[in-house]
PDB file of C-alpha atoms in Angstrom:
ATOM      1  CA  ILE A   1     138.338 112.481  87.495  1.00 56.00           C
ATOM      2  CA  LEU A   2     136.068 109.718  84.755  1.00 60.00           C
ATOM      3  CA  ASN A   3     139.028 106.938  84.549  1.00 85.00           C
ATOM      4  CA  VAL A   4     139.875 107.784  80.699  1.00 92.00           C
ATOM      5  CA  GLU A   5     141.530 104.884  79.137  1.00 94.00           C
ATOM      6  CA  GLN A   6     143.728 104.734  75.459  1.00 95.00           C
ATOM      7  CA  SER A   7     145.487 101.321  74.834  1.00 96.00           C
ATOM      8  CA  PRO A   8     148.765 101.210  73.617  1.00 96.00           C
ATOM      9  CA  GLN A   9     150.291 103.964  74.526  1.00 95.00           C
ATOM     10  CA  SER A  10     152.174 103.822  71.619  1.00 96.00           C
ATOM     11  CA  LEU A  11     152.448 101.922  68.392  1.00 97.00           C
ATOM     12  CA  HIS A  12     154.531 101.664  65.072  1.00 97.00           C
ATOM     13  CA  VAL A  13     152.497 100.892  62.101  1.00 97.00           C
ATOM     14  CA  GLN A  14     155.045  99.799  58.421  1.00 97.00           C
ATOM     15  CA  GLU A  15     153.293 102.360  55.362  1.00 97.00           C
ATOM     16  CA  GLY A  16     150.183 101.217  53.899  1.00 97.00           C
ATOM     17  CA  ASP A  17     149.275  98.883  56.291  1.00 97.00           C
ATOM     18  CA  SER A  18     146.340  99.162  58.940  1.00 97.00           C
ATOM     19  CA  THR A  19     146.102  99.158  62.569  1.00 97.00           C
ATOM     20  CA  ASN A  20     143.238  99.820  65.153  1.00 97.00           C
ATOM     21  CA  PHE A  21     143.673 100.768  68.613  1.00 97.00           C
ATOM     22  CA  THR A  22     140.870 101.154  71.854  1.00 98.00           C
ATOM     23  CA  CYS A  23     139.935 103.800  74.440  1.00 97.00           C
ATOM     24  CA  SER A  24     137.769 102.459  77.543  1.00 96.00           C
ATOM     25  CA  PHE A  25     135.369 105.692  79.768  1.00 93.00           C
ATOM     26  CA  PRO A  26     132.456 104.592  81.954  1.00 89.00           C
ATOM     27  CA  SER A  27     129.535 103.513  80.440  1.00 86.00           C
ATOM     28  CA  SER A  28     127.396 104.919  82.888  1.00 85.00           C
ATOM     29  CA  ASN A  29     126.295 109.017  81.906  1.00 82.00           C
ATOM     30  CA  PHE A  30     127.626 109.007  79.032  1.00 87.00           C
ATOM     31  CA  TYR A  31     126.924 112.018  76.658  1.00 89.00           C
ATOM     32  CA  ALA A  32     130.093 111.505  74.110  1.00 92.00           C
ATOM     33  CA  LEU A  33     132.879 110.509  72.664  1.00 95.00           C
ATOM     34  CA  HIS A  34     135.521 112.539  71.013  1.00 96.00           C
ATOM     35  CA  TRP A  35     138.643 111.633  68.900  1.00 97.00           C
ATOM     36  CA  TYR A  36     142.033 113.891  68.193  1.00 97.00           C
ATOM     37  CA  ARG A  37     144.921 113.693  65.798  1.00 97.00           C
ATOM     38  CA  TRP A  38     147.917 115.702  67.972  1.00 96.00           C
ATOM     39  CA  GLU A  39     150.575 116.495  66.275  1.00 95.00           C
ATOM     40  CA  THR A  40     154.351 117.618  67.615  1.00 89.00           C
ATOM     41  CA  ALA A  41     154.613 120.701  67.443  1.00 89.00           C
ATOM     42  CA  LYS A  42     150.736 121.949  66.668  1.00 93.00           C
ATOM     43  CA  SER A  43     147.296 122.197  68.675  1.00 94.00           C
ATOM     44  CA  PRO A  44     145.225 119.201  68.640  1.00 95.00           C
ATOM     45  CA  GLU A  45     142.912 118.361  66.075  1.00 96.00           C
ATOM     46  CA  ALA A  46     138.831 117.171  66.394  1.00 96.00           C
ATOM     47  CA  LEU A  47     138.625 114.295  64.545  1.00 97.00           C
ATOM     48  CA  PHE A  48     134.865 112.905  66.023  1.00 96.00           C
ATOM     49  CA  VAL A  49     132.252 113.218  68.544  1.00 95.00           C
ATOM     50  CA  MET A  50     129.759 110.506  68.615  1.00 95.00           C
ATOM     51  CA  THR A  51     127.465 110.314  70.520  1.00 93.00           C
ATOM     52  CA  LEU A  52     124.477 107.544  69.798  1.00 93.00           C
ATOM     53  CA  ASN A  53     125.998 103.137  71.042  1.00 93.00           C
ATOM     54  CA  GLY A  54     126.556 101.734  67.660  1.00 94.00           C
ATOM     55  CA  ASP A  55     127.386 105.329  65.514  1.00 94.00           C
ATOM     56  CA  GLU A  56     130.429 105.183  62.878  1.00 97.00           C
ATOM     57  CA  LYS A  57     131.857 108.104  61.924  1.00 97.00           C
ATOM     58  CA  LYS A  58     134.519 108.562  58.819  1.00 97.00           C
ATOM     59  CA  LYS A  59     137.070 110.910  57.647  1.00 96.00           C
ATOM     60  CA  GLY A  60     138.966 109.533  54.535  1.00 95.00           C
ATOM     61  CA  ARG A  61     140.918 107.119  56.003  1.00 97.00           C
ATOM     62  CA  ILE A  62     140.411 107.699  58.961  1.00 97.00           C
ATOM     63  CA  SER A  63     137.297 106.091  60.974  1.00 98.00           C
ATOM     64  CA  ALA A  64     135.836 105.530  64.590  1.00 98.00           C
ATOM     65  CA  THR A  65     133.202 103.242  66.139  1.00 98.00           C
ATOM     66  CA  LEU A  66     131.077 103.208  69.562  1.00 97.00           C
ATOM     67  CA  ASN A  67     130.215 101.315  72.343  1.00 96.00           C
ATOM     68  CA  THR A  68     128.347 103.296  75.266  1.00 95.00           C
ATOM     69  CA  LYS A  69     126.807  99.900  76.912  1.00 94.00           C
ATOM     70  CA  GLU A  70     130.890  97.879  77.406  1.00 94.00           C
ATOM     71  CA  GLY A  71     132.098 101.668  77.292  1.00 94.00           C
ATOM     72  CA  TYR A  72     134.756 101.597  74.559  1.00 95.00           C
ATOM     73  CA  SER A  73     135.383 103.134  71.195  1.00 97.00           C
ATOM     74  CA  TYR A  74     138.236 101.991  68.250  1.00 98.00           C
ATOM     75  CA  LEU A  75     139.413 104.087  65.692  1.00 98.00           C
ATOM     76  CA  TYR A  76     140.676 102.501  62.859  1.00 98.00           C
ATOM     77  CA  ILE A  77     143.202 104.233  59.893  1.00 98.00           C
ATOM     78  CA  LYS A  78     142.965 101.827  57.970  1.00 98.00           C
ATOM     79  CA  GLY A  79     146.126 102.476  54.988  1.00 97.00           C
ATOM     80  CA  SER A  80     148.958 104.533  57.677  1.00 97.00           C
ATOM     81  CA  GLN A  81     151.036 107.202  55.480  1.00 97.00           C
ATOM     82  CA  PRO A  82     153.114 109.370  56.481  1.00 95.00           C
ATOM     83  CA  GLU A  83     151.203 111.662  57.649  1.00 95.00           C
ATOM     84  CA  ASP A  84     148.848 109.760  59.578  1.00 97.00           C
ATOM     85  CA  SER A  85     152.387 110.219  62.666  1.00 97.00           C
ATOM     86  CA  ALA A  86     150.301 111.550  65.128  1.00 97.00           C
ATOM     87  CA  THR A  87     149.181 110.973  69.140  1.00 96.00           C
ATOM     88  CA  TYR A  88     145.492 109.863  69.167  1.00 97.00           C
ATOM     89  CA  LEU A  89     143.337 111.545  71.360  1.00 96.00           C
ATOM     90  CA  CYS A  90     140.131 110.432  72.996  1.00 96.00           C
ATOM     91  CA  ALA A  91     138.031 112.322  76.174  1.00 94.00           C
ATOM     92  CA  SER A  92     134.761 112.152  77.663  1.00 92.00           C
ATOM     93  CA  PRO A  93     132.588 114.709  79.323  1.00 88.00           C
ATOM     94  CA  ASN A  94     130.540 114.276  83.152  1.00 82.00           C
ATOM     95  CA  ASP A  95     129.054 116.749  83.822  1.00 79.00           C
ATOM     96  CA  TYR A  96     130.614 119.799  82.307  1.00 82.00           C
ATOM     97  CA  LYS A  97     134.732 118.373  83.298  1.00 85.00           C
ATOM     98  CA  LEU A  98     136.262 116.811  79.561  1.00 87.00           C
ATOM     99  CA  SER A  99     138.554 113.953  80.779  1.00 88.00           C
ATOM    100  CA  PHE A 100     140.817 113.514  77.847  1.00 92.00           C
ATOM    101  CA  GLY A 101     143.214 109.321  77.295  1.00 93.00           C
ATOM    102  CA  ALA A 102     146.646 110.282  77.726  1.00 92.00           C
ATOM    103  CA  GLY A 103     146.538 108.651  74.258  1.00 94.00           C
ATOM    104  CA  THR A 104     147.612 106.645  71.508  1.00 96.00           C
ATOM    105  CA  THR A 105     150.698 107.157  69.294  1.00 96.00           C
ATOM    106  CA  VAL A 106     151.160 106.018  65.868  1.00 98.00           C
ATOM    107  CA  THR A 107     154.296 105.711  64.128  1.00 97.00           C
ATOM    108  CA  VAL A 108     154.377 105.046  60.559  1.00 97.00           C
ATOM    109  CA  ARG A 109     157.689 103.917  58.967  1.00 94.00           C
ATOM    110  CA  ALA A 110     157.750 104.432  55.126  1.00 89.00           C
TER     111      ALA A 110
ATOM    112  CA  GLU B   1     139.314 133.135  61.259  1.00 84.00           C
ATOM    113  CA  ALA B   2     137.615 131.156  63.557  1.00 82.00           C
ATOM    114  CA  GLN B   3     140.580 130.651  66.335  1.00 94.00           C
ATOM    115  CA  VAL B   4     141.262 130.259  69.797  1.00 97.00           C
ATOM    116  CA  THR B   5     144.504 132.492  70.616  1.00 97.00           C
ATOM    117  CA  GLN B   6     147.052 132.017  73.631  1.00 97.00           C
ATOM    118  CA  ASN B   7     149.363 134.861  74.547  1.00 97.00           C
ATOM    119  CA  PRO B   8     152.336 134.284  75.671  1.00 97.00           C
ATOM    120  CA  ARG B   9     153.608 131.494  73.535  1.00 96.00           C
ATOM    121  CA  TYR B  10     156.539 131.136  76.178  1.00 96.00           C
ATOM    122  CA  LEU B  11     157.805 132.948  78.687  1.00 95.00           C
ATOM    123  CA  ILE B  12     160.350 132.280  81.026  1.00 96.00           C
ATOM    124  CA  THR B  13     159.581 133.105  84.554  1.00 94.00           C
ATOM    125  CA  VAL B  14     160.279 132.664  88.222  1.00 95.00           C
ATOM    126  CA  THR B  15     158.528 131.186  92.042  1.00 96.00           C
ATOM    127  CA  GLY B  16     156.317 133.591  92.721  1.00 95.00           C
ATOM    128  CA  LYS B  17     155.768 136.106  90.167  1.00 96.00           C
ATOM    129  CA  LYS B  18     152.492 136.743  89.220  1.00 96.00           C
ATOM    130  CA  LEU B  19     151.526 135.594  85.025  1.00 96.00           C
ATOM    131  CA  THR B  20     148.594 136.061  83.848  1.00 97.00           C
ATOM    132  CA  VAL B  21     147.629 134.109  79.610  1.00 98.00           C
ATOM    133  CA  THR B  22     145.348 134.961  78.141  1.00 98.00           C
ATOM    134  CA  CYS B  23     142.821 132.866  75.655  1.00 98.00           C
ATOM    135  CA  SER B  24     139.960 134.831  73.458  1.00 98.00           C
ATOM    136  CA  GLN B  25     138.245 133.387  71.194  1.00 98.00           C
ATOM    137  CA  ASN B  26     135.755 134.614  68.107  1.00 96.00           C
ATOM    138  CA  MET B  27     133.482 132.442  68.064  1.00 96.00           C
ATOM    139  CA  ASN B  28     130.684 132.762  70.108  1.00 96.00           C
ATOM    140  CA  HIS B  29     131.582 129.328  72.195  1.00 96.00           C
ATOM    141  CA  GLU B  30     129.977 129.084  75.734  1.00 95.00           C
ATOM    142  CA  TYR B  31     132.226 126.174  77.171  1.00 95.00           C
ATOM    143  CA  MET B  32     135.689 127.448  77.952  1.00 97.00           C
ATOM    144  CA  SER B  33     138.791 125.615  79.654  1.00 97.00           C
ATOM    145  CA  TRP B  34     142.314 125.216  80.039  1.00 98.00           C
ATOM    146  CA  TYR B  35     144.922 122.134  80.419  1.00 97.00           C
ATOM    147  CA  ARG B  36     147.902 121.457  80.724  1.00 97.00           C
ATOM    148  CA  GLN B  37     149.820 118.756  78.919  1.00 94.00           C
ATOM    149  CA  ASP B  38     153.158 117.189  81.506  1.00 92.00           C
ATOM    150  CA  PRO B  39     154.718 114.137  79.559  1.00 86.00           C
ATOM    151  CA  GLY B  40     152.970 110.420  79.722  1.00 81.00           C
ATOM    152  CA  LEU B  41     150.191 112.832  81.678  1.00 84.00           C
ATOM    153  CA  GLY B  42     148.079 114.045  79.119  1.00 84.00           C
ATOM    154  CA  LEU B  43     145.605 116.545  78.730  1.00 92.00           C
ATOM    155  CA  ARG B  44     144.894 117.278  82.471  1.00 94.00           C
ATOM    156  CA  GLN B  45     141.710 119.903  82.667  1.00 94.00           C
ATOM    157  CA  ILE B  46     142.858 123.063  85.038  1.00 97.00           C
ATOM    158  CA  TYR B  47     139.668 124.867  84.832  1.00 96.00           C
ATOM    159  CA  TYR B  48     136.404 125.424  82.733  1.00 96.00           C
ATOM    160  CA  SER B  49     133.448 127.984  82.206  1.00 96.00           C
ATOM    161  CA  MET B  50     130.404 126.814  81.345  1.00 94.00           C
ATOM    162  CA  ASN B  51     129.392 130.560  80.494  1.00 94.00           C
ATOM    163  CA  VAL B  52     130.245 134.447  81.437  1.00 95.00           C
ATOM    164  CA  GLU B  53     130.607 133.974  85.419  1.00 95.00           C
ATOM    165  CA  VAL B  54     130.234 130.856  85.580  1.00 95.00           C
ATOM    166  CA  THR B  55     133.544 128.708  85.896  1.00 96.00           C
ATOM    167  CA  ASP B  56     134.793 125.482  88.177  1.00 95.00           C
ATOM    168  CA  LYS B  57     137.711 123.196  89.201  1.00 94.00           C
ATOM    169  CA  GLY B  58     139.020 120.997  86.113  1.00 93.00           C
ATOM    170  CA  ASP B  59     140.999 117.440  87.335  1.00 91.00           C
ATOM    171  CA  VAL B  60     144.370 119.219  88.619  1.00 95.00           C
ATOM    172  CA  PRO B  61     142.988 123.644  90.038  1.00 97.00           C
ATOM    173  CA  GLU B  62     145.449 123.969  92.769  1.00 97.00           C
ATOM    174  CA  GLY B  63     147.323 126.961  91.860  1.00 97.00           C
ATOM    175  CA  TYR B  64     145.222 128.120  88.885  1.00 98.00           C
ATOM    176  CA  LYS B  65     142.438 131.083  89.197  1.00 98.00           C
ATOM    177  CA  VAL B  66     140.514 131.683  86.200  1.00 98.00           C
ATOM    178  CA  SER B  67     138.269 134.075  85.544  1.00 97.00           C
ATOM    179  CA  ARG B  68     135.644 134.746  82.645  1.00 97.00           C
ATOM    180  CA  LYS B  69     134.246 138.618  82.169  1.00 97.00           C
ATOM    181  CA  GLU B  70     133.587 138.713  78.660  1.00 97.00           C
ATOM    182  CA  LYS B  71     132.150 135.518  76.455  1.00 97.00           C
ATOM    183  CA  ARG B  72     135.255 135.860  74.229  1.00 97.00           C
ATOM    184  CA  ASN B  73     138.344 135.515  77.530  1.00 98.00           C
ATOM    185  CA  PHE B  74     139.014 133.068  79.822  1.00 98.00           C
ATOM    186  CA  PRO B  75     142.636 134.241  80.874  1.00 98.00           C
ATOM    187  CA  LEU B  76     144.603 131.810  84.008  1.00 98.00           C
ATOM    188  CA  ILE B  77     146.327 133.746  86.610  1.00 98.00           C
ATOM    189  CA  LEU B  78     149.247 132.057  88.432  1.00 97.00           C
ATOM    190  CA  GLU B  79     149.301 133.588  91.721  1.00 95.00           C
ATOM    191  CA  SER B  80     152.268 132.524  92.733  1.00 96.00           C
ATOM    192  CA  PRO B  81     153.919 130.433  90.102  1.00 97.00           C
ATOM    193  CA  SER B  82     155.484 127.159  91.475  1.00 97.00           C
ATOM    194  CA  PRO B  83     158.245 125.000  89.469  1.00 97.00           C
ATOM    195  CA  ASN B  84     155.738 122.564  89.703  1.00 96.00           C
ATOM    196  CA  GLN B  85     154.080 124.879  87.357  1.00 97.00           C
ATOM    197  CA  THR B  86     155.858 124.555  84.449  1.00 97.00           C
ATOM    198  CA  SER B  87     153.774 122.834  81.299  1.00 97.00           C
ATOM    199  CA  LEU B  88     152.640 123.159  78.257  1.00 97.00           C
ATOM    200  CA  TYR B  89     149.356 125.649  78.476  1.00 98.00           C
ATOM    201  CA  PHE B  90     146.657 124.778  75.600  1.00 97.00           C
ATOM    202  CA  CYS B  91     143.274 127.038  76.547  1.00 98.00           C
ATOM    203  CA  ALA B  92     140.117 125.287  74.338  1.00 97.00           C
ATOM    204  CA  SER B  93     136.637 126.389  73.481  1.00 97.00           C
ATOM    205  CA  SER B  94     133.437 124.062  72.103  1.00 95.00           C
ATOM    206  CA  LEU B  95     129.420 125.179  71.550  1.00 93.00           C
ATOM    207  CA  ALA B  96     128.752 122.781  74.103  1.00 89.00           C
ATOM    208  CA  VAL B  97     130.951 120.350  76.361  1.00 84.00           C
ATOM    209  CA  THR B  98     129.614 117.195  74.611  1.00 85.00           C
ATOM    210  CA  GLY B  99     130.809 119.668  71.261  1.00 89.00           C
ATOM    211  CA  GLU B 100     133.610 119.159  69.334  1.00 93.00           C
ATOM    212  CA  LEU B 101     137.001 121.674  71.614  1.00 95.00           C
ATOM    213  CA  PHE B 102     138.694 124.339  69.316  1.00 97.00           C
ATOM    214  CA  PHE B 103     142.054 124.404  70.640  1.00 97.00           C
ATOM    215  CA  GLY B 104     144.210 128.225  70.810  1.00 97.00           C
ATOM    216  CA  GLU B 105     147.853 127.219  69.546  1.00 95.00           C
ATOM    217  CA  GLY B 106     148.981 126.267  73.309  1.00 96.00           C
ATOM    218  CA  SER B 107     151.751 128.397  76.088  1.00 97.00           C
ATOM    219  CA  ARG B 108     155.215 126.618  77.087  1.00 97.00           C
ATOM    220  CA  LEU B 109     155.909 128.360  80.457  1.00 97.00           C
ATOM    221  CA  THR B 110     159.040 128.029  82.436  1.00 97.00           C
ATOM    222  CA  VAL B 111     159.215 128.637  86.122  1.00 97.00           C
ATOM    223  CA  LEU B 112     162.979 128.762  87.841  1.00 95.00           C
TER     224      LEU B 112
END
């Protein structure tokens, strides 16, 4: 089982504040790093797929960075809004298996 | 509309009664996989398929079977369901394992 870990498990952030959280993965045999957003009662939806060391991707107020040499990725939410409340999952393929972290649940308080 | 369709969405069954959860995608994706989601454990991969007639075990394959006779369909079979298979199941597909996954809406299964 590929050891993909996320921290913290959960966090609360005040509306308007920015936040970030981490995904760590084995740096050997790296292929790609995925981030998904999972809202309650819905299905996970892809945010980013990152493959290159140093890669940075952005979608609206959400951005992500990737360090393949040390095996971590950060997801940033700038100016959090209530609609950002969700569980954020990262995943990394190992051969043809795709292993997910347990997720970081973000709750934005108005 | 590009989508992954799972059926049934909800099912309550009894121990030992064989059931199949269907999954179909209309995006001509080669890679398909099944996950189960349990509280505190995240998404765990059950089986995956790289193409027609090519399937392999994920991290938690015990008690499940799959088949990939056509590119668009990837059913999950529980030959003799047990209560520990009560879970939320997701089917997903992508162009390749490194590409973004498209998820179905989920199937909530309860085994009594």
